GROMACS .gro file of C-alpha atoms in nm:
model
  367
    1UNK     CA    1  -7.203  -5.378   1.784
    2UNK     CA    2  -7.141  -5.677   1.981
    3UNK     CA    3  -7.101  -6.034   1.818
    4UNK     CA    4  -7.231  -6.338   1.987
    5UNK     CA    5  -6.898  -6.522   2.036
    6UNK     CA    6  -7.079  -6.764   2.183
    7UNK     CA    7  -7.053  -7.145   2.223
    8UNK     CA    8  -7.413  -7.183   2.329
    9UNK     CA    9  -7.691  -6.938   2.355
   10UNK     CA   10  -7.632  -6.935   2.748
   11UNK     CA   11  -7.218  -6.881   2.719
   12UNK     CA   12  -6.995  -6.643   2.576
   13UNK     CA   13  -6.632  -6.669   2.478
   14UNK     CA   14  -6.398  -6.396   2.601
   15UNK     CA   15  -6.006  -6.346   2.610
   16UNK     CA   16  -5.797  -6.203   2.895
   17UNK     CA   17  -5.460  -6.039   2.799
   18UNK     CA   18  -5.194  -6.058   3.053
   19UNK     CA   19  -4.852  -5.905   3.161
   20UNK     CA   20  -4.587  -6.230   3.136
   21UNK     CA   21  -4.297  -6.025   3.274
   22UNK     CA   22  -4.239  -5.749   3.516
   23UNK     CA   23  -4.236  -5.376   3.374
   24UNK     CA   24  -4.217  -5.056   3.547
   25UNK     CA   25  -4.567  -4.999   3.581
   26UNK     CA   26  -4.639  -5.382   3.675
   27UNK     CA   27  -4.464  -5.500   3.978
   28UNK     CA   28  -4.576  -5.852   3.956
   29UNK     CA   29  -4.573  -5.953   3.582
   30UNK     CA   30  -4.622  -6.317   3.585
   31UNK     CA   31  -4.889  -6.390   3.345
   32UNK     CA   32  -4.951  -6.689   3.106
   33UNK     CA   33  -5.020  -6.508   2.795
   34UNK     CA   34  -5.365  -6.486   2.620
   35UNK     CA   35  -5.633  -6.681   2.838
   36UNK     CA   36  -5.945  -6.824   2.691
   37UNK     CA   37  -6.272  -6.828   2.935
   38UNK     CA   38  -6.624  -6.907   2.876
   39UNK     CA   39  -6.892  -6.699   3.076
   40UNK     CA   40  -7.185  -6.887   3.171
   41UNK     CA   41  -7.468  -6.607   3.148
   42UNK     CA   42  -7.710  -6.790   3.366
   43UNK     CA   43  -7.479  -6.833   3.663
   44UNK     CA   44  -7.201  -6.588   3.601
   45UNK     CA   45  -6.949  -6.864   3.649
   46UNK     CA   46  -6.625  -6.868   3.426
   47UNK     CA   47  -6.468  -7.175   3.294
   48UNK     CA   48  -6.084  -7.174   3.167
   49UNK     CA   49  -6.072  -7.315   2.845
   50UNK     CA   50  -5.734  -7.242   2.696
   51UNK     CA   51  -5.392  -7.072   2.706
   52UNK     CA   52  -5.192  -6.936   2.441
   53UNK     CA   53  -4.828  -6.837   2.561
   54UNK     CA   54  -4.644  -6.749   2.249
   55UNK     CA   55  -4.638  -6.379   2.301
   56UNK     CA   56  -4.439  -6.145   2.568
   57UNK     CA   57  -4.706  -5.909   2.757
   58UNK     CA   58  -5.005  -5.946   2.519
   59UNK     CA   59  -5.155  -5.649   2.724
   60UNK     CA   60  -5.420  -5.585   2.465
   61UNK     CA   61  -5.623  -5.789   2.235
   62UNK     CA   62  -5.908  -5.751   2.005
   63UNK     CA   63  -6.131  -6.026   1.944
   64UNK     CA   64  -6.335  -6.020   1.595
   65UNK     CA   65  -6.593  -6.282   1.676
   66UNK     CA   66  -6.779  -6.251   1.343
   67UNK     CA   67  -6.465  -6.347   1.152
   68UNK     CA   68  -6.321  -6.548   1.430
   69UNK     CA   69  -5.988  -6.349   1.444
   70UNK     CA   70  -5.791  -6.223   1.739
   71UNK     CA   71  -5.544  -5.935   1.703
   72UNK     CA   72  -5.281  -5.910   2.012
   73UNK     CA   73  -5.002  -5.648   2.058
   74UNK     CA   74  -4.686  -5.704   2.271
   75UNK     CA   75  -4.652  -5.433   2.518
   76UNK     CA   76  -4.258  -5.370   2.536
   77UNK     CA   77  -4.190  -5.087   2.733
   78UNK     CA   78  -3.802  -5.048   2.724
   79UNK     CA   79  -3.683  -4.848   2.423
   80UNK     CA   80  -3.621  -5.120   2.187
   81UNK     CA   81  -3.894  -5.138   1.950
   82UNK     CA   82  -3.730  -5.390   1.742
   83UNK     CA   83  -3.864  -5.653   1.938
   84UNK     CA   84  -4.271  -5.556   1.994
   85UNK     CA   85  -4.473  -5.802   1.754
   86UNK     CA   86  -4.858  -5.765   1.649
   87UNK     CA   87  -4.981  -6.109   1.601
   88UNK     CA   88  -5.311  -6.222   1.430
   89UNK     CA   89  -5.491  -6.551   1.542
   90UNK     CA   90  -5.736  -6.785   1.411
   91UNK     CA   91  -5.997  -6.867   1.705
   92UNK     CA   92  -6.156  -7.223   1.772
   93UNK     CA   93  -6.502  -7.062   1.901
   94UNK     CA   94  -6.560  -7.376   2.070
   95UNK     CA   95  -6.267  -7.377   2.316
   96UNK     CA   96  -6.075  -7.047   2.267
   97UNK     CA   97  -5.758  -7.218   2.116
   98UNK     CA   98  -5.552  -6.970   1.911
   99UNK     CA   99  -5.359  -7.059   1.600
  100UNK     CA  100  -5.123  -6.791   1.473
  101UNK     CA  101  -5.205  -6.669   1.133
  102UNK     CA  102  -4.962  -6.379   1.080
  103UNK     CA  103  -4.720  -6.165   1.281
  104UNK     CA  104  -4.548  -5.826   1.210
  105UNK     CA  105  -4.275  -5.663   1.404
  106UNK     CA  106  -4.451  -5.324   1.498
  107UNK     CA  107  -4.152  -5.135   1.591
  108UNK     CA  108  -4.320  -4.949   1.859
  109UNK     CA  109  -4.279  -4.889   2.231
  110UNK     CA  110  -4.532  -4.985   2.483
  111UNK     CA  111  -4.813  -5.089   2.238
  112UNK     CA  112  -5.128  -5.007   2.476
  113UNK     CA  113  -5.437  -5.087   2.267
  114UNK     CA  114  -5.531  -5.263   1.945
  115UNK     CA  115  -5.873  -5.173   1.734
  116UNK     CA  116  -6.001  -5.243   1.398
  117UNK     CA  117  -6.179  -5.055   1.118
  118UNK     CA  118  -6.290  -5.280   0.803
  119UNK     CA  119  -5.991  -5.446   0.706
  120UNK     CA  120  -5.782  -5.249   0.913
  121UNK     CA  121  -5.605  -5.330   1.248
  122UNK     CA  122  -5.514  -5.028   1.451
  123UNK     CA  123  -5.253  -5.000   1.746
  124UNK     CA  124  -5.176  -4.698   1.964
  125UNK     CA  125  -4.847  -4.692   2.114
  126UNK     CA  126  -4.802  -4.534   2.463
  127UNK     CA  127  -4.421  -4.530   2.475
  128UNK     CA  128  -4.336  -4.415   2.121
  129UNK     CA  129  -4.646  -4.201   2.091
  130UNK     CA  130  -4.777  -4.311   1.771
  131UNK     CA  131  -5.040  -4.490   1.576
  132UNK     CA  132  -5.000  -4.760   1.322
  133UNK     CA  133  -5.264  -4.931   1.098
  134UNK     CA  134  -5.212  -5.262   0.926
  135UNK     CA  135  -5.413  -5.397   0.624
  136UNK     CA  136  -5.528  -5.742   0.703
  137UNK     CA  137  -5.662  -6.028   0.455
  138UNK     CA  138  -5.818  -6.315   0.646
  139UNK     CA  139  -5.582  -6.254   0.929
  140UNK     CA  140  -5.257  -6.173   0.700
  141UNK     CA  141  -5.105  -5.850   0.824
  142UNK     CA  142  -5.001  -5.647   0.531
  143UNK     CA  143  -4.945  -5.274   0.419
  144UNK     CA  144  -4.893  -5.050   0.697
  145UNK     CA  145  -4.958  -4.660   0.792
  146UNK     CA  146  -4.827  -4.481   1.081
  147UNK     CA  147  -4.865  -4.096   1.213
  148UNK     CA  148  -4.626  -3.980   1.505
  149UNK     CA  149  -4.768  -3.718   1.741
  150UNK     CA  150  -4.552  -3.473   1.907
  151UNK     CA  151  -4.578  -3.227   2.212
  152UNK     CA  152  -4.582  -3.240   2.592
  153UNK     CA  153  -4.793  -3.160   2.890
  154UNK     CA  154  -4.748  -3.003   3.199
  155UNK     CA  155  -4.691  -3.298   3.413
  156UNK     CA  156  -4.329  -3.356   3.412
  157UNK     CA  157  -4.325  -3.732   3.508
  158UNK     CA  158  -4.599  -3.852   3.295
  159UNK     CA  159  -4.633  -3.607   2.983
  160UNK     CA  160  -4.269  -3.551   2.890
  161UNK     CA  161  -4.376  -3.656   2.529
  162UNK     CA  162  -4.684  -3.777   2.344
  163UNK     CA  163  -4.849  -4.098   2.464
  164UNK     CA  164  -5.141  -4.255   2.260
  165UNK     CA  165  -5.340  -4.470   2.467
  166UNK     CA  166  -5.634  -4.575   2.255
  167UNK     CA  167  -5.764  -4.544   1.916
  168UNK     CA  168  -6.150  -4.544   1.881
  169UNK     CA  169  -6.378  -4.520   1.550
  170UNK     CA  170  -6.673  -4.308   1.564
  171UNK     CA  171  -7.011  -4.496   1.516
  172UNK     CA  172  -7.054  -4.364   1.166
  173UNK     CA  173  -6.709  -4.507   1.066
  174UNK     CA  174  -6.590  -4.151   0.934
  175UNK     CA  175  -6.340  -4.074   1.217
  176UNK     CA  176  -6.086  -4.216   1.435
  177UNK     CA  177  -6.031  -4.067   1.771
  178UNK     CA  178  -5.704  -4.114   1.963
  179UNK     CA  179  -5.628  -4.041   2.325
  180UNK     CA  180  -5.299  -3.878   2.384
  181UNK     CA  181  -5.242  -3.880   2.744
  182UNK     CA  182  -4.899  -3.691   2.707
  183UNK     CA  183  -5.040  -3.393   2.522
  184UNK     CA  184  -5.388  -3.367   2.684
  185UNK     CA  185  -5.538  -3.392   2.344
  186UNK     CA  186  -5.791  -3.617   2.158
  187UNK     CA  187  -5.670  -3.621   1.817
  188UNK     CA  188  -5.925  -3.666   1.529
  189UNK     CA  189  -5.818  -3.837   1.214
  190UNK     CA  190  -6.037  -3.938   0.889
  191UNK     CA  191  -6.065  -4.328   0.828
  192UNK     CA  192  -6.080  -4.256   0.467
  193UNK     CA  193  -5.770  -4.365   0.346
  194UNK     CA  194  -5.679  -4.631   0.620
  195UNK     CA  195  -5.427  -4.805   0.623
  196UNK     CA  196  -5.254  -4.482   0.550
  197UNK     CA  197  -5.296  -4.226   0.822
  198UNK     CA  198  -5.307  -3.860   0.745
  199UNK     CA  199  -5.229  -3.590   0.987
  200UNK     CA  200  -5.520  -3.520   1.233
  201UNK     CA  201  -5.791  -3.305   1.115
  202UNK     CA  202  -5.872  -3.179   1.475
  203UNK     CA  203  -5.700  -3.193   1.803
  204UNK     CA  204  -5.951  -3.176   2.076
  205UNK     CA  205  -5.788  -3.011   2.400
  206UNK     CA  206  -5.866  -3.183   2.741
  207UNK     CA  207  -5.768  -2.960   3.083
  208UNK     CA  208  -5.393  -2.938   3.139
  209UNK     CA  209  -5.253  -3.229   3.299
  210UNK     CA  210  -5.556  -3.423   3.283
  211UNK     CA  211  -5.412  -3.701   3.038
  212UNK     CA  212  -5.699  -3.848   2.834
  213UNK     CA  213  -5.686  -4.242   2.861
  214UNK     CA  214  -5.980  -4.408   2.695
  215UNK     CA  215  -6.321  -4.289   2.554
  216UNK     CA  216  -6.666  -4.462   2.447
  217UNK     CA  217  -6.948  -4.355   2.239
  218UNK     CA  218  -7.303  -4.380   2.348
  219UNK     CA  219  -7.475  -4.627   2.115
  220UNK     CA  220  -7.773  -4.384   2.000
  221UNK     CA  221  -7.713  -4.044   2.120
  222UNK     CA  222  -7.432  -3.801   1.983
  223UNK     CA  223  -7.197  -3.809   2.310
  224UNK     CA  224  -6.860  -3.930   2.403
  225UNK     CA  225  -6.730  -3.977   2.742
  226UNK     CA  226  -6.360  -3.965   2.818
  227UNK     CA  227  -6.178  -4.084   3.131
  228UNK     CA  228  -5.881  -3.862   3.207
  229UNK     CA  229  -5.627  -4.093   3.405
  230UNK     CA  230  -5.433  -3.827   3.563
  231UNK     CA  231  -5.708  -3.630   3.717
  232UNK     CA  232  -5.998  -3.869   3.733
  233UNK     CA  233  -6.213  -3.653   3.568
  234UNK     CA  234  -6.503  -3.808   3.309
  235UNK     CA  235  -6.560  -3.552   3.034
  236UNK     CA  236  -6.888  -3.566   2.834
  237UNK     CA  237  -6.864  -3.435   2.462
  238UNK     CA  238  -7.119  -3.373   2.218
  239UNK     CA  239  -7.019  -3.541   1.878
  240UNK     CA  240  -7.085  -3.384   1.520
  241UNK     CA  241  -7.114  -3.665   1.289
  242UNK     CA  242  -7.060  -3.465   0.971
  243UNK     CA  243  -6.716  -3.308   1.063
  244UNK     CA  244  -6.609  -3.499   1.385
  245UNK     CA  245  -6.580  -3.228   1.632
  246UNK     CA  246  -6.623  -3.297   2.005
  247UNK     CA  247  -6.732  -3.017   2.229
  248UNK     CA  248  -6.718  -3.049   2.598
  249UNK     CA  249  -7.048  -3.034   2.787
  250UNK     CA  250  -6.998  -3.178   3.134
  251UNK     CA  251  -6.713  -3.252   3.371
  252UNK     CA  252  -6.776  -3.527   3.640
  253UNK     CA  253  -6.546  -3.667   3.916
  254UNK     CA  254  -6.488  -4.027   3.855
  255UNK     CA  255  -6.401  -4.056   4.237
  256UNK     CA  256  -6.595  -3.993   4.557
  257UNK     CA  257  -6.532  -3.650   4.672
  258UNK     CA  258  -6.394  -3.756   4.973
  259UNK     CA  259  -6.118  -3.953   4.827
  260UNK     CA  260  -5.797  -3.750   4.838
  261UNK     CA  261  -5.540  -3.967   4.692
  262UNK     CA  262  -5.384  -3.956   4.356
  263UNK     CA  263  -5.602  -4.060   4.082
  264UNK     CA  264  -5.534  -4.334   3.846
  265UNK     CA  265  -5.823  -4.413   3.648
  266UNK     CA  266  -5.799  -4.667   3.390
  267UNK     CA  267  -6.095  -4.848   3.190
  268UNK     CA  268  -6.443  -4.674   3.084
  269UNK     CA  269  -6.726  -4.878   2.928
  270UNK     CA  270  -7.079  -4.821   2.823
  271UNK     CA  271  -7.361  -5.030   2.935
  272UNK     CA  272  -7.537  -5.189   2.605
  273UNK     CA  273  -7.859  -5.017   2.688
  274UNK     CA  274  -7.687  -4.677   2.696
  275UNK     CA  275  -7.812  -4.606   3.050
  276UNK     CA  276  -7.482  -4.584   3.226
  277UNK     CA  277  -7.129  -4.584   3.196
  278UNK     CA  278  -6.871  -4.752   3.431
  279UNK     CA  279  -6.504  -4.648   3.522
  280UNK     CA  280  -6.232  -4.813   3.697
  281UNK     CA  281  -5.991  -4.665   3.943
  282UNK     CA  282  -5.672  -4.841   4.033
  283UNK     CA  283  -5.596  -4.645   4.355
  284UNK     CA  284  -5.928  -4.645   4.503
  285UNK     CA  285  -5.981  -5.008   4.375
  286UNK     CA  286  -6.337  -4.936   4.272
  287UNK     CA  287  -6.589  -4.937   3.972
  288UNK     CA  288  -6.760  -4.604   3.965
  289UNK     CA  289  -7.142  -4.633   3.811
  290UNK     CA  290  -7.266  -4.327   3.650
  291UNK     CA  291  -7.614  -4.333   3.539
  292UNK     CA  292  -7.693  -4.138   3.212
  293UNK     CA  293  -8.011  -3.948   3.177
  294UNK     CA  294  -8.045  -3.859   2.813
  295UNK     CA  295  -7.712  -3.933   2.757
  296UNK     CA  296  -7.576  -3.683   3.043
  297UNK     CA  297  -7.406  -3.786   3.360
  298UNK     CA  298  -7.607  -3.717   3.662
  299UNK     CA  299  -7.331  -3.723   3.940
  300UNK     CA  300  -7.581  -3.724   4.193
  301UNK     CA  301  -7.695  -4.089   4.108
  302UNK     CA  302  -7.324  -4.208   4.086
  303UNK     CA  303  -7.204  -4.502   4.317
  304UNK     CA  304  -6.910  -4.727   4.363
  305UNK     CA  305  -6.850  -5.070   4.431
  306UNK     CA  306  -6.514  -5.210   4.579
  307UNK     CA  307  -6.330  -5.403   4.255
  308UNK     CA  308  -6.238  -5.711   4.486
  309UNK     CA  309  -5.871  -5.659   4.425
  310UNK     CA  310  -5.552  -5.427   4.373
  311UNK     CA  311  -5.527  -5.231   4.049
  312UNK     CA  312  -5.850  -5.287   3.817
  313UNK     CA  313  -5.656  -5.236   3.493
  314UNK     CA  314  -5.961  -5.307   3.274
  315UNK     CA  315  -6.283  -5.460   3.309
  316UNK     CA  316  -6.568  -5.548   3.031
  317UNK     CA  317  -6.943  -5.620   3.028
  318UNK     CA  318  -7.081  -5.916   2.844
  319UNK     CA  319  -7.312  -5.886   2.536
  320UNK     CA  320  -7.642  -5.946   2.761
  321UNK     CA  321  -7.530  -5.655   2.984
  322UNK     CA  322  -7.565  -5.865   3.296
  323UNK     CA  323  -7.217  -5.945   3.411
  324UNK     CA  324  -6.903  -5.721   3.444
  325UNK     CA  325  -6.588  -5.881   3.453
  326UNK     CA  326  -6.287  -5.695   3.616
  327UNK     CA  327  -5.919  -5.762   3.594
  328UNK     CA  328  -5.719  -5.686   3.901
  329UNK     CA  329  -5.353  -5.672   3.779
  330UNK     CA  330  -5.170  -5.680   4.118
  331UNK     CA  331  -5.402  -5.921   4.277
  332UNK     CA  332  -5.372  -6.188   4.021
  333UNK     CA  333  -5.764  -6.228   3.976
  334UNK     CA  334  -6.071  -6.195   3.775
  335UNK     CA  335  -6.403  -6.079   3.982
  336UNK     CA  336  -6.724  -6.130   3.814
  337UNK     CA  337  -7.013  -5.885   3.928
  338UNK     CA  338  -7.390  -5.939   3.846
  339UNK     CA  339  -7.532  -5.604   3.695
  340UNK     CA  340  -7.878  -5.620   3.849
  341UNK     CA  341  -7.979  -5.273   3.620
  342UNK     CA  342  -7.759  -5.043   3.420
  343UNK     CA  343  -7.727  -4.806   3.762
  344UNK     CA  344  -7.694  -5.109   3.989
  345UNK     CA  345  -7.406  -5.347   4.027
  346UNK     CA  346  -7.456  -5.606   4.302
  347UNK     CA  347  -7.156  -5.557   4.543
  348UNK     CA  348  -7.104  -5.943   4.600
  349UNK     CA  349  -6.842  -6.091   4.369
  350UNK     CA  350  -6.707  -6.414   4.242
  351UNK     CA  351  -6.334  -6.422   4.232
  352UNK     CA  352  -6.127  -6.662   3.969
  353UNK     CA  353  -5.721  -6.673   3.976
  354UNK     CA  354  -5.570  -6.513   3.657
  355UNK     CA  355  -5.205  -6.372   3.679
  356UNK     CA  356  -5.162  -6.021   3.591
  357UNK     CA  357  -5.467  -5.957   3.380
  358UNK     CA  358  -5.455  -5.636   3.178
  359UNK     CA  359  -5.725  -5.648   2.914
  360UNK     CA  360  -6.081  -5.826   2.909
  361UNK     CA  361  -6.214  -5.866   2.547
  362UNK     CA  362  -6.558  -5.996   2.477
  363UNK     CA  363  -6.631  -6.029   2.110
  364UNK     CA  364  -6.730  -5.738   1.850
  365UNK     CA  365  -6.840  -5.713   1.505
  366UNK     CA  366  -6.627  -5.476   1.307
  367UNK     CA  367  -6.793  -5.235   1.069
   0.00000   0.00000   0.00000
């Protein structure tokens, strides 16, 4: 569920994680740290409110608007896991200012995603191919659990090892789904013993060489949508809430048929109504719009809008479902689009400077 995260009824606070230094996949890392913005939900205008520069590459952040906490993971890509911190902040919701509450050395390579379940903060680490969970009490990061994945995929450059890219909790809170780009697998764990992470109860295979990156659940129907980074394919699964199993029911290209370049799909988001999903593609520099009919993608209704910059690594939708904000990593910009209807995004956009944006985070209320 979305939290308000609002200073007033007509505004909404959100945060942008950025790359503060160059990495292999980040040629222009020059971000300021974690940047807080206010969205005016009447006009779509953005107001930059504050900057927290106490982290290196805070490339993914999670904002718990109910408890007024923000959790951020440093993405350190070299093989020195001794210097990658997970940091908890207290949030001043009036201006987005962050005060550090706790930090732990996560000892992972390339932490790529942060999520929460109950009082547990969950980190997926791309480089070291593992997931961690930390128990948190009022922002203090405590007891830890970890699970290490093993395996490879057919793409020798990108799938030489496991690469955990995202950890998502099922709507009923019973299962955790981890997209492992390196082994073409979506791993399913029980959440019962968190922060202890028991071995997976299921491994859901995706097509060889496809590289699952992120997934989203439908808000009311038993469907899951996963974007494959390496193939550009969106897989639709049915979700069994009793045993956590996923079964593929549909496969759709997230790129136009005439596009022949190498895919580099990135973000996938669900419109709050459940009537459309959106996907960003970094080589095509676009946002794909995929209307849903009774939870299923009708590819004949798909459309694309230019994202307004280079390398749309992430994007997010405000709680009203009226605005989409895209972070263009290599353009050093945020672009703001008006959502006229779930299946219609106005191709006109406003552009705001933001150095090397990597993650856009509106507030969520954790179960």
